[in-house]
Amino acid sequence: METAVRFENDVHDTLEGVLHTPDDGVRRRNVGVVWLSAGQKVRQGAWRMNVVIARRLAARGVPTIRFDYRGLGDSGGRSHHGDMVMDLYGFIQSGGFKGDALAAARFLREETGVRRLVFGGLCGGAITGLFAGAELDDVAGHVAVDLPVTISSAARQRFLESNAADLLRARPGETDTVVALYLKKLTDVAAWRRLLAGESDYALLREAGRQKLRGLVDRALPRLPTVARDAAERALRGVLPPVEPEAPAGPVDAAVAAQMQVTGEVRNELVEKVFAEVLRRKQRVAFLNSSSYHPTFMGYFGNGAALGDATRWSDRGVTLAVAPDTNHIFSLENAQRALFDTVDAVVDAAG
Amino acid sequence: MAGGGAFFPSGSRRLYGYVHAPAAVPAAYGPAAVVFVHPFMEERQDAHPFLRSLAEAVAAKGLWALRFDLHGCGDSEGEWHEATVATWRDDVGAAVAHARAACGVDRVVLCGLRFGALLAATSEPARECPLALVQPTTKGATYAMDMLRAYLAAEMVLTKRAGVSRDVLVERLRAGETVNVFGYQLTAAQFDGLREADLATALQGRALPTLLVDVVKTETARASNELAAIAAAVGATLARAVEPQPLHAEGKVHLTRAPQVEAAVGSWLDALRPPT
């Protein structure tokens, strides 16, 4: 059964949502789920994933609520995040909608009588759930899908867009696009005229070339004997750019962290705080990452030393899974199955 | 009727609708409701702020406004792959009936965005309702092929290589398979239904008031020749709205209003007169 519902948050905004309750004849369980939207995609989520998940849960006897945060979707109030989408992300990543999630949890308890809760969501939904869970005692677990571990900001985006060379250093994956654009212009007389007149963006062109060369060298070096490889590395130091992707694959040390500040990427330390609090309260956490996002998660959070790295999490009720060949919205069938399985596992463990 | 979200029936299904009650200011058009038909798939999600703001603007003019979700879309019952273009057209009829009953009005204006506009124009209520079509999809055939292109683009981003052709995807549909377009399982029935819809054909011989809003990004952007030709052929009002932010796609700015579309639709509504 699906019912349109409305309830108030901590600042008396009216939030609009849908409550999914088990049909008659389905054994109702004592656990309920607050399934949180990512933010921008309102309460149905990409490909209606939130609707699908809530319906599956209700069919398994688990009352589930999904709703729009204040100022978004159908809900009232203002979210105070400004006009830029990147700032909305930053607002969510710093716990901006925690009060709304707590209000939804309260409403779900009052309406259905469930005794234990699970928070879940993709991206902004995942982190909002952790923020809310860190303040509650009756939360059994979390489904944290592609948990954001950095802080986004429009200022960062503007900086990267107006400093193309920095953009390529931060996101080497976009080099091919730049190179392809320049190759297309080889037969363009006007482009040659701009180049010869010094009107082209030399910094961008030079950085694209360096990044491409870095890639070629990185592929060739492992084939050389160690002595030759070390010599080549020394010779190229200062000529080729260091490898400093936006999504580092390894631990983030102080030097790299400083570089991240330069390129505008900031590790979200609040995530570690709420994660620690959630663990202190004995709440289970199931992280599920898309393969496309997993390196970022590991680089900024999963390899972190403060709480022990991901290999030690299982002792504390934390699991980490990666859905292979998956985009951020988990739209492909294999990703959807991984998502549903993770949700089921957390809810079943909750009772 | 105070407004807000609620489910209403469409045949054996329930659809989710959100009613915006009118402001105290009486509308120039008199008591009436505007029923909004959303665009499809992710466009529906991304267009939500725009459609909400337009509905609020309409309500501020003294008209009722109903936004609703089609079968298998948004919060409405059913799954996407179960729906067909025919059931979606039926849903438009059910929404118009619901608006009349819930808002206590006889006159209803249909307003759609993108494929929602084409769906509205090809639905049964279009025979009796004025139409405001914002950035309408003009040819369903092109739109359907664009969906297949979206599948291929998504596959290429993920696998870093070109996959099958669109012809192969059409063959798969013909063989009874579905095509995953950003998580939505497109069926052969939907594909065929989308392809058959054509705006120029739908509006042919139409005598009721019709507004076509050509939405462009910049003042200097070229106008749509196709919309101009359709407007000229059927005597529709053609308005141009410059909106730098996309109405139905993620942009850098969190869109909260589309002022020129609001103005175009608002002044067209003001100019409508009750039938004598």
XYZ file of C-alpha atoms in Angstrom:
627
model
C 0.000 0.000 0.000
C 1.347 3.404 -0.941
C 0.081 6.542 0.750
C 0.918 10.166 0.060
C 2.117 11.633 3.346
C 3.300 14.946 4.722
C 5.089 15.743 7.946
C 7.038 18.576 9.512
C 10.761 18.794 9.952
C 12.641 20.426 12.827
C 12.073 23.933 11.443
C 8.383 23.360 10.658
C 8.697 22.977 6.908
C 6.164 20.581 5.436
C 7.893 17.650 3.759
C 6.041 15.583 1.161
C 6.609 11.890 0.627
C 5.197 8.440 0.094
C 4.858 5.810 2.801
C 5.045 2.209 1.584
C 3.429 -0.258 3.960
C 3.015 -4.033 3.589
C -0.265 -5.168 2.049
C -2.744 -7.118 4.152
C -1.556 -10.681 4.590
C 2.133 -9.780 4.495
C 3.845 -10.299 7.854
C 4.856 -6.867 9.075
C 8.343 -6.702 10.540
C 9.613 -4.553 13.365
C 12.163 -2.820 11.211
C 11.394 0.148 8.992
C 13.500 1.836 6.325
C 14.045 5.525 5.670
C 15.212 5.506 2.061
C 16.789 8.887 1.351
C 17.046 10.655 -1.962
C 20.368 11.797 -3.331
C 19.141 15.382 -3.482
C 18.945 16.668 -7.017
C 16.917 13.678 -8.264
C 14.013 14.165 -5.852
C 12.337 11.360 -3.969
C 11.940 8.851 -6.815
C 15.652 8.799 -7.645
C 17.288 7.994 -10.951
C 15.315 5.344 -12.894
C 12.805 5.452 -9.981
C 15.224 3.330 -7.983
C 13.816 4.638 -4.696
C 10.296 3.608 -5.698
C 11.460 0.146 -6.758
C 13.411 -0.382 -3.535
C 10.558 0.829 -1.330
C 8.085 -1.474 -3.090
C 10.404 -4.464 -2.736
C 10.823 -3.739 0.963
C 7.089 -3.331 1.580
C 6.492 -6.661 -0.170
C 8.953 -8.186 2.326
C 7.009 -6.748 5.254
C 9.190 -3.687 5.831
C 7.473 -0.274 6.002
C 9.511 2.261 4.059
C 9.313 6.000 3.663
C 10.846 8.178 0.973
C 10.335 11.938 0.790
C 11.650 15.198 -0.612
C 14.076 17.262 1.426
C 13.015 20.796 2.298
C 13.103 23.156 -0.650
C 13.295 20.292 -3.140
C 10.737 18.187 -5.005
C 7.264 18.835 -3.633
C 8.409 19.821 -0.159
C 8.079 23.238 1.380
C 10.751 25.415 2.919
C 14.084 26.562 1.659
C 17.224 24.493 1.660
C 19.611 27.467 1.855
C 22.091 25.920 -0.516
C 22.152 28.705 -3.081
C 21.689 28.387 -6.808
C 24.618 26.212 -7.840
C 24.126 22.465 -8.005
C 27.656 21.847 -6.717
C 26.782 23.885 -3.634
C 23.662 21.789 -3.130
C 25.937 18.740 -3.117
C 28.240 20.446 -0.610
C 25.266 21.333 1.564
C 24.138 17.702 1.602
C 27.680 16.416 2.166
C 27.940 18.553 5.290
C 24.735 17.154 6.794
C 22.364 19.881 5.618
C 19.359 17.555 5.469
C 20.007 15.630 8.679
C 17.016 17.282 10.369
C 14.721 16.160 7.547
C 15.942 12.559 7.830
C 15.387 12.600 11.594
C 11.871 13.961 11.060
C 11.146 11.166 8.566
C 12.418 8.571 11.046
C 10.153 9.971 13.739
C 7.182 9.981 11.377
C 7.851 6.400 10.264
C 8.035 5.187 13.877
C 4.811 6.986 14.821
C 2.871 5.845 11.762
C 3.927 2.205 11.673
C 5.156 1.365 15.156
C 8.470 -0.074 13.941
C 11.100 -0.345 16.670
C 14.285 -0.404 14.660
C 15.342 1.619 11.674
C 17.589 1.268 8.661
C 18.754 4.302 6.733
C 19.723 3.918 3.113
C 20.380 5.891 -0.011
C 22.576 6.631 -2.952
C 25.215 9.349 -2.741
C 23.667 12.280 -0.841
C 21.113 9.868 0.611
C 23.881 7.689 2.014
C 25.622 10.495 3.828
C 22.389 12.025 5.093
C 21.554 8.647 6.627
C 24.900 8.492 8.423
C 24.431 11.995 9.814
C 20.962 11.062 11.112
C 22.052 7.674 12.436
C 24.804 9.303 14.460
C 22.090 10.913 16.597
C 19.802 7.930 17.149
C 19.900 4.806 19.294
C 17.328 2.689 17.471
C 19.156 2.413 14.153
C 20.149 -1.102 13.194
C 22.059 -0.329 10.057
C 22.837 1.684 6.954
C 22.947 0.989 3.244
C 25.472 3.523 1.978
C 25.659 3.452 -1.806
C 28.484 5.493 -3.374
C 28.924 7.458 -0.154
C 30.390 10.871 -1.048
C 33.679 11.360 0.784
C 34.708 14.791 -0.503
C 33.079 18.184 -0.298
C 31.815 19.708 -3.527
C 31.595 23.409 -4.182
C 30.737 25.670 -7.055
C 33.910 27.625 -6.351
C 35.945 24.495 -7.024
C 34.080 23.893 -10.244
C 34.592 27.466 -11.398
C 38.280 27.281 -10.538
C 38.796 24.143 -12.569
C 36.820 25.483 -15.507
C 38.819 28.671 -15.646
C 42.151 26.891 -15.175
C 42.128 24.255 -17.842
C 45.624 22.988 -17.112
C 44.663 22.434 -13.468
C 41.538 20.682 -14.625
C 43.598 18.204 -16.615
C 46.016 17.679 -13.742
C 43.067 16.981 -11.455
C 41.195 14.867 -13.982
C 43.642 13.211 -16.378
C 40.756 11.207 -17.819
C 39.601 14.283 -19.703
C 42.857 14.658 -21.581
C 41.651 12.513 -24.477
C 38.750 14.878 -25.024
C 41.057 17.880 -25.251
C 43.460 16.083 -27.583
C 40.578 14.979 -29.792
C 39.329 18.554 -29.987
C 42.742 19.805 -31.093
C 43.102 16.996 -33.646
C 39.769 17.996 -35.126
C 41.143 21.507 -35.628
C 44.150 20.374 -37.654
C 42.322 21.161 -40.885
C 40.746 24.324 -39.553
C 42.468 27.378 -41.056
C 41.024 29.721 -38.439
C 42.355 27.508 -35.641
C 45.858 27.580 -37.167
C 45.597 31.364 -37.473
C 44.687 31.642 -33.780
C 47.553 29.320 -32.851
C 50.119 31.305 -34.838
C 48.758 34.579 -33.513
C 49.245 33.321 -29.957
C 45.513 33.329 -29.242
C 45.239 29.631 -28.415
C 45.275 28.284 -24.875
C 48.877 27.093 -24.822
C 48.668 26.033 -21.192
C 45.852 23.657 -21.992
C 47.575 22.298 -25.078
C 50.882 21.834 -23.234
C 49.192 20.128 -20.289
C 47.229 17.821 -22.559
C 50.464 16.850 -24.290
C 52.230 16.235 -20.993
C 49.386 14.109 -19.709
C 49.325 12.020 -22.879
C 53.080 11.594 -22.723
C 52.817 10.622 -19.056
C 50.366 7.891 -20.059
C 52.657 6.580 -22.792
C 55.634 6.551 -20.440
C 53.654 4.831 -17.704
C 52.792 2.069 -20.125
C 56.346 1.734 -21.469
C 58.351 1.952 -18.245
C 57.319 -1.375 -16.701
C 58.764 -3.150 -19.738
C 62.240 -1.721 -19.113
C 64.845 -3.269 -16.818
C 64.853 -1.717 -13.330
C 68.055 0.257 -13.866
C 66.845 1.737 -17.108
C 63.434 2.455 -15.594
C 64.943 4.379 -12.660
C 67.159 6.349 -15.007
C 64.213 7.229 -17.199
C 62.168 8.301 -14.195
C 64.979 10.578 -13.006
C 65.429 12.096 -16.442
C 61.739 12.785 -16.824
C 61.195 14.215 -13.340
C 60.111 17.809 -13.706
C 59.332 17.312 -17.369
C 56.280 15.127 -17.051
C 53.447 15.816 -14.632
C 53.231 13.764 -11.463
C 50.356 11.345 -11.221
C 47.836 13.186 -9.093
C 44.360 12.105 -10.114
C 41.281 13.554 -8.488
C 40.427 10.029 -7.419
C 43.653 8.699 -5.975
C 43.899 4.930 -5.765
C 46.101 4.876 -2.684
C 46.214 6.455 0.764
C 45.994 10.235 0.878
C 49.101 11.587 2.524
C 49.742 15.161 3.602
C 51.478 16.134 0.377
C 48.699 14.834 -1.789
C 46.127 16.417 0.515
C 47.839 19.746 0.008
C 47.688 19.235 -3.725
C 43.988 18.484 -3.440
C 43.506 21.825 -1.725
C 45.254 23.477 -4.650
C 42.930 21.868 -7.162
C 39.937 22.575 -4.961
C 39.209 19.011 -3.889
C 38.685 18.672 -0.180
C 38.425 15.486 1.791
C 35.254 15.514 3.879
C 36.408 14.954 7.427
C 32.819 15.026 8.658
C 32.326 11.618 7.058
C 34.911 10.086 9.350
C 33.297 11.708 12.372
C 29.790 10.443 11.685
C 31.112 7.036 10.620
C 32.935 6.743 13.944
C 29.820 7.738 15.856
C 27.657 5.296 13.924
C 30.099 2.484 14.762
C 30.200 3.557 18.396
C 26.437 3.112 18.472
C 26.872 -0.437 17.102
C 25.062 0.316 13.854
C 25.905 -1.910 10.890
C 27.068 -0.230 7.689
C 26.998 -1.819 4.251
C 28.976 0.217 1.755
C 28.187 -0.537 -1.869
C 30.289 1.218 -4.482
C 29.958 1.439 -8.220
C 33.157 0.436 -9.974
C 33.373 3.940 -11.416
C 33.307 5.546 -7.966
C 35.215 2.985 -5.913
C 38.724 4.490 -6.444
C 37.552 7.845 -5.107
C 35.963 6.192 -2.082
C 39.104 4.232 -1.314
C 41.471 7.108 -1.958
C 39.733 9.592 0.283
C 38.156 7.326 2.872
C 38.526 3.558 2.534
C 42.291 3.606 2.937
C 42.170 6.100 5.784
C 44.136 5.216 8.895
C 41.991 6.993 11.487
C 39.374 4.259 11.771
C 41.354 1.384 10.429
C 41.313 0.622 6.742
C 38.587 -1.224 4.904
C 40.208 -4.609 5.501
C 39.542 -4.254 9.251
C 35.975 -3.041 9.044
C 34.256 -6.421 8.993
C 35.003 -6.937 12.706
C 32.862 -3.879 13.415
C 29.805 -4.836 11.376
C 30.888 -3.017 8.260
C 30.910 -4.540 4.799
C 32.259 -3.134 1.560
C 31.213 -4.405 -1.850
C 31.904 -3.154 -5.349
C 29.476 -3.651 -8.221
C 31.587 -4.298 -11.338
C 31.134 -2.352 -14.592
C 28.721 0.041 -12.951
C 27.884 3.701 -13.308
C 27.041 6.012 -10.421
C 23.277 5.560 -10.765
C 23.391 1.746 -10.801
C 21.151 1.665 -13.844
C 22.386 -1.592 -15.366
C 20.749 -4.863 -14.410
C 23.765 -6.366 -12.634
C 24.153 -3.186 -10.592
C 20.473 -3.151 -9.707
C 20.734 -6.733 -8.437
C 23.764 -5.847 -6.319
C 21.843 -2.904 -4.899
C 18.753 -4.964 -4.053
C 20.873 -7.745 -2.501
C 22.697 -5.265 -0.279
C 19.451 -3.688 0.900
C 17.954 -7.106 1.654
C 21.035 -8.204 3.585
C 21.037 -5.139 5.844
C 17.302 -5.306 6.497
C 17.421 -9.063 7.203
C 20.270 -8.535 9.649
C 18.195 -5.835 11.358
C 15.447 -8.324 12.210
C -9.986 21.040 -2.107
C -6.981 22.551 -0.341
C -4.282 21.204 -2.579
C -1.383 18.861 -1.921
C -0.395 15.343 -2.944
C -2.824 12.438 -3.296
C -3.486 9.367 -5.429
C -6.410 9.274 -7.860
C -7.732 6.487 -10.105
C -6.967 5.874 -13.747
C -8.789 2.694 -14.678
C -7.556 -0.006 -12.326
C -4.416 1.943 -11.439
C -3.734 4.801 -9.070
C -1.791 7.830 -10.202
C -0.037 10.321 -7.962
C -1.064 13.940 -8.386
C -0.236 17.206 -6.704
C -2.838 19.976 -6.737
C -1.849 23.618 -6.367
C -4.801 25.646 -5.117
C -5.318 29.039 -6.780
C -4.483 32.296 -5.094
C -7.374 34.523 -4.160
C -6.738 36.622 -7.262
C -9.347 35.647 -9.877
C -7.883 34.488 -13.168
C -8.654 36.456 -16.291
C -9.642 33.145 -17.873
C -12.170 32.439 -15.149
C -12.398 29.262 -13.058
C -10.267 26.631 -14.686
C -7.449 24.178 -14.064
C -4.184 23.553 -15.864
C -3.102 19.915 -16.013
C 0.618 19.381 -16.520
C 1.998 16.406 -18.450
C 5.601 15.626 -17.576
C 8.397 14.559 -19.916
C 9.757 11.020 -19.806
C 12.382 8.995 -17.973
C 15.121 11.088 -16.348
C 13.730 14.203 -17.985
C 10.759 13.832 -15.651
C 13.047 13.940 -12.617
C 15.145 16.809 -13.876
C 12.117 18.835 -15.021
C 10.453 18.623 -11.618
C 11.612 22.041 -10.335
C 10.519 23.713 -13.563
C 7.086 22.086 -13.630
C 6.531 22.850 -9.970
C 7.466 26.502 -10.457
C 5.235 26.794 -13.520
C 2.327 25.215 -11.623
C 2.876 27.645 -8.759
C 2.947 30.560 -11.204
C -0.330 29.380 -12.733
C -1.900 29.051 -9.279
C -0.696 32.553 -8.420
C -2.705 33.770 -11.432
C -5.861 32.346 -9.896
C -6.080 28.986 -11.686
C -5.965 25.490 -10.264
C -2.917 23.456 -11.265
C -2.502 19.692 -11.252
C 0.836 17.978 -11.730
C 0.597 14.200 -11.946
C 2.702 11.156 -12.723
C 1.848 8.853 -15.602
C 1.536 5.084 -15.159
C 4.876 3.605 -14.091
C 6.421 7.054 -13.722
C 7.252 9.132 -10.647
C 5.174 8.032 -7.661
C 2.338 6.478 -9.653
C 1.491 2.821 -9.472
C 2.749 0.280 -11.956
C 6.153 -0.335 -13.411
C 7.598 1.558 -16.337
C 7.856 -1.473 -18.600
C 4.168 -2.316 -18.119
C 3.001 1.005 -19.553
C 2.280 1.826 -23.184
C 1.735 5.104 -24.963
C -1.956 4.194 -25.088
C -2.183 3.760 -21.291
C -0.335 7.036 -20.848
C -2.899 8.760 -23.079
C -5.652 7.252 -20.946
C -3.880 8.663 -17.901
C -4.075 12.171 -19.371
C -7.830 11.678 -19.657
C -8.020 10.445 -16.057
C -6.035 13.453 -14.853
C -8.360 15.856 -16.638
C -11.357 14.119 -15.070
C -9.675 14.264 -11.660
C -8.912 17.974 -12.062
C -12.548 18.685 -12.905
C -13.843 16.697 -9.963
C -11.263 17.731 -7.381
C -11.074 21.394 -8.332
C -14.728 21.882 -9.238
C -14.064 23.361 -12.679
C -15.299 22.564 -16.165
C -12.553 24.124 -18.214
C -9.160 22.500 -18.315
C -6.004 23.545 -20.148
C -3.396 20.902 -20.935
C 0.243 21.894 -20.594
C 3.080 19.540 -21.492
C 6.850 19.565 -21.729
C 8.895 17.662 -24.328
C 7.293 14.254 -24.978
C 4.697 15.131 -22.359
C 3.598 17.897 -24.740
C 3.307 15.483 -27.665
C 1.443 13.010 -25.463
C -0.982 15.747 -24.395
C -1.538 16.814 -27.999
C -2.315 13.239 -29.072
C -4.591 12.450 -26.125
C -8.378 12.410 -26.184
C -8.784 15.526 -23.981
C -6.859 17.578 -26.559
C -10.073 17.551 -28.623
C -11.728 19.801 -26.055
C -8.909 21.504 -24.148
C -6.634 24.403 -25.054
C -3.020 23.237 -25.301
C 0.168 24.882 -24.061
C 3.097 22.899 -25.402
C 6.513 23.822 -24.022
C 9.514 22.709 -26.055
C 7.400 19.932 -27.546
C 8.855 16.828 -29.114
C 7.645 17.153 -32.686
C 8.463 13.726 -34.072
C 8.078 10.643 -31.929
C 10.140 8.636 -34.412
C 13.185 10.804 -33.826
C 12.578 10.778 -30.094
C 12.395 6.975 -29.998
C 15.684 6.665 -31.863
C 17.219 9.213 -29.470
C 16.383 6.830 -26.636
C 18.334 4.081 -28.325
C 21.190 6.510 -28.877
C 21.130 7.271 -25.144
C 21.544 3.555 -24.456
C 24.536 3.396 -26.775
C 26.110 6.508 -25.275
C 25.764 5.104 -21.759
C 27.269 1.801 -22.867
C 30.182 3.581 -24.517
C 30.913 5.650 -21.395
C 31.017 2.512 -19.288
C 32.879 0.159 -21.613
C 35.025 2.778 -23.433
C 34.152 1.192 -26.757
C 31.376 1.418 -29.308
C 28.784 -1.298 -28.813
C 26.025 -2.511 -31.071
C 24.200 -0.320 -33.569
C 20.716 1.085 -33.161
C 19.475 -1.359 -35.786
C 20.588 -4.226 -33.571
C 18.712 -2.684 -30.641
C 15.573 -2.436 -32.762
C 15.996 -6.117 -33.665
C 16.256 -6.954 -29.970
C 13.038 -5.079 -29.287
C 11.338 -6.942 -32.114
C 12.515 -10.213 -30.557
C 10.718 -9.329 -27.335
C 13.709 -8.048 -25.361
C 13.813 -4.702 -23.626
C 16.486 -2.016 -23.937
C 17.791 -0.486 -20.727
C 17.754 3.294 -21.196
C 19.367 4.696 -18.050
C 17.619 2.048 -15.945
C 14.229 2.214 -17.673
C 13.351 -0.939 -19.631
C 12.077 0.323 -22.978
C 9.696 -2.172 -24.601
C 8.810 -2.739 -28.241
C 5.254 -1.555 -27.572
C 6.542 1.699 -26.092
C 9.051 2.134 -28.902
C 6.333 1.717 -31.535
C 3.928 3.972 -29.659
C 6.521 6.713 -29.376
C 7.432 6.434 -33.055
C 3.858 6.859 -34.227
C 3.303 10.168 -32.422
C 3.687 13.257 -34.613
C 2.872 16.804 -33.553
C 2.019 18.252 -36.958
C -0.405 15.409 -37.617
C -1.926 15.662 -34.153
C -2.612 19.374 -34.499
C -3.911 19.238 -38.082
C -7.297 20.940 -38.379
C -7.268 22.000 -34.759
C -9.475 24.996 -33.936
C -8.936 25.255 -30.177
C -6.365 27.655 -28.722
C -2.854 26.286 -28.911
C 0.427 27.705 -27.667
C 3.812 26.465 -28.809
C 6.757 27.663 -26.724
C 10.101 27.514 -28.475
C 12.697 27.423 -25.692
C 16.218 28.550 -26.609
C 19.333 29.079 -24.541
C 20.442 32.500 -25.780
C 18.951 35.636 -27.345
C 20.820 34.932 -30.561
C 19.896 31.243 -30.818
C 18.120 30.242 -34.025
C 14.383 29.671 -33.766
C 12.914 26.263 -34.530
C 11.739 26.311 -38.141
C 9.742 23.199 -37.477
C 7.727 24.737 -34.646
C 7.204 27.893 -36.700
C 5.886 25.823 -39.611
C 3.522 23.867 -37.372
C 2.291 27.060 -35.679
C 1.649 28.686 -39.052
C -0.136 25.626 -40.395
C -2.559 25.296 -37.484
C -2.861 28.941 -36.452
C -1.214 28.347 -33.089
C 0.397 31.059 -31.007
C 4.178 30.749 -31.179
C 6.197 32.168 -28.295
C 9.924 32.285 -27.828
C 11.455 31.875 -24.370
C 15.127 32.390 -23.637
C 16.107 30.154 -20.745
C 19.848 29.731 -20.189
C 19.340 26.710 -17.919
C 17.921 23.477 -19.312
C 14.341 22.820 -18.209
C 14.593 19.050 -18.336
C 18.235 18.168 -17.753
C 20.792 18.613 -15.014
C 22.626 21.897 -15.294
C 25.170 23.719 -13.198
C 22.496 25.902 -11.688
C 19.704 24.433 -9.615
C 16.808 25.709 -11.674
C 13.991 27.118 -9.610
C 12.106 29.156 -12.200
C 11.919 29.655 -15.941
C 10.660 33.260 -16.063
C 10.238 33.615 -19.823
C 8.273 30.373 -20.113
C 6.139 31.498 -17.187
C 5.510 34.818 -18.933
C 4.677 33.163 -22.257
C 2.236 30.690 -20.739
C 0.817 33.316 -18.367
C 0.049 35.905 -21.027
C -1.444 33.240 -23.294
C -3.715 32.102 -20.457
C -4.723 35.713 -19.818
C -5.702 36.101 -23.449
C -7.960 33.042 -23.411
C -11.609 33.836 -23.002
C -14.295 31.509 -21.678
C -16.237 29.858 -24.489
C -19.523 31.580 -25.238
